[in-house]
């Protein structure tokens, strides 16, 4: 029996299908085989590279020391194949570290130096401050202690103005009135030529734009040479004359003092309970003060301060109740107040303020005590007189006061 044609067609179809299926699977196997082969080759290459690296020599750094060895034998930082120790690849970090350390040290040193400088500056400042404080304290102590030639006037009231029994009262001395004063000190003696010469050498002869003393006066007992002032021989302990009010004020302030007020001056001259007409009492005594034609060895000129103490020549003790010398005679004395002839009419006699400072303004400043040029009337404790503050005369002087 003959095989049908359809049979052979089906057999051929199956053979073709089997061939296609088997051919596809073979490509995958070939790809897998190829991949495996590539991996093996790569592994071999890597192993060969590793083997080459392991066996090649290069620089090895251990704690900054360089040696040439293989990778496997390097216990530190291997620098790679074919590297050498010349130049040394291991010192850069150390050098950098050293440089950093040096920089840090320098910075620390600078900081230390700055700190030391700051400490030194602070110490120096402290020392300077201490020295300045010590100097200031010494000056303050000197001023605080400088009352050895001053008399103390206690606080309290006194009668200011002309005494009722005084027949020489001037209109500007009345009415008499009660004034209360705080305690103060006033110089025992009038300021001398010698003392003022020292002041002029330090200060110069300009006091608030005016002459301190009238340098051109022939009556001035001071001389100047090269900026240095000195008292004329024989007049060192005489009271200064030809001094302006500005010169008197500047001197007192330079001593840490001030000019006394008119009220302070009068209380120091006449006393409180005593309220004398003259510093020594109510009766005139010719040899108790230096006045015009008084007959003393220095007649019609200044005498040494404190001369009329009952011991020199044929003198009577002319001190005030508080012990101040020459409150009458020798030189008239500048005080701080402006002069106003009717100033005592300013307030009612029983309503005067404590520690009066005088008029608020004026043209002349007050002078007190009379001088060697005055007659006895001008030496009374209540006598008052005014003159232009830039003037000086051969019987104008002063003394200072302080709280």
Tab-separated table of N, CA and C in Angstrom, residues 30 33 80 96 136 154 174-175 177 180 183 246 299 321 341 356 359 370 384 387 394 399:
chain	number	residue	atom	x	y	z
A	30	UNK	N	25.909	27.994	23.910
A	30	UNK	CA	27.167	28.592	23.454
A	30	UNK	C	27.446	29.898	24.208
A	33	UNK	N	28.531	29.154	27.644
A	33	UNK	CA	29.908	28.659	27.601
A	33	UNK	C	30.880	29.795	27.368
A	80	UNK	N	52.864	52.069	45.846
A	80	UNK	CA	52.625	51.625	44.480
A	80	UNK	C	53.876	51.041	43.863
A	96	UNK	N	54.323	68.277	57.027
A	96	UNK	CA	53.121	69.101	57.197
A	96	UNK	C	52.725	69.169	58.651
A	136	UNK	N	48.784	110.976	94.243
A	136	UNK	CA	47.591	111.744	94.581
A	136	UNK	C	47.320	111.694	96.072
A	154	UNK	N	36.357	127.656	114.983
A	154	UNK	CA	35.225	126.743	115.142
A	154	UNK	C	33.932	127.316	114.563
A	174	UNK	N	28.063	149.205	108.832
A	174	UNK	CA	26.830	149.102	109.611
A	174	UNK	C	25.683	148.676	108.691
A	175	UNK	N	24.643	148.096	109.302
A	175	UNK	CA	24.494	147.785	110.725
A	175	UNK	C	25.241	146.510	111.107
A	177	UNK	N	25.525	142.872	112.462
A	177	UNK	CA	24.567	141.784	112.273
A	177	UNK	C	25.205	140.454	112.650
A	180	UNK	N	26.338	133.304	111.038
A	180	UNK	CA	26.761	131.953	111.438
A	180	UNK	C	27.693	131.397	110.377
A	183	UNK	N	32.870	125.718	110.469
A	183	UNK	CA	34.272	125.700	110.904
A	183	UNK	C	35.213	125.799	109.699
A	246	UNK	N	43.758	138.484	91.468
A	246	UNK	CA	43.882	137.264	90.669
A	246	UNK	C	45.101	136.456	91.100
A	299	UNK	N	59.993	150.831	110.011
A	299	UNK	CA	58.964	151.865	109.897
A	299	UNK	C	58.728	152.266	108.444
A	321	UNK	N	42.182	136.695	118.803
A	321	UNK	CA	41.779	135.690	119.797
A	321	UNK	C	42.068	134.253	119.375
A	341	UNK	N	29.467	148.917	99.040
A	341	UNK	CA	29.578	149.707	100.258
A	341	UNK	C	28.356	149.552	101.152
A	356	UNK	N	27.801	133.483	104.430
A	356	UNK	CA	27.561	134.395	103.301
A	356	UNK	C	28.798	134.514	102.403
A	359	UNK	N	28.276	139.862	97.692
A	359	UNK	CA	27.444	140.182	96.539
A	359	UNK	C	27.729	139.250	95.359
A	370	UNK	N	43.892	146.654	106.921
A	370	UNK	CA	44.811	147.788	106.891
A	370	UNK	C	46.262	147.336	106.753
A	384	UNK	N	36.496	148.047	106.235
A	384	UNK	CA	36.437	147.400	104.929
A	384	UNK	C	36.701	148.416	103.829
A	387	UNK	N	38.981	147.587	96.056
A	387	UNK	CA	39.814	148.074	94.966
A	387	UNK	C	39.671	147.125	93.776
A	394	UNK	N	51.869	148.720	97.133
A	394	UNK	CA	52.976	148.296	97.990
A	394	UNK	C	52.544	147.979	99.423
A	399	UNK	N	46.237	136.321	102.728
A	399	UNK	CA	46.442	135.028	103.350
A	399	UNK	C	45.331	134.101	102.844
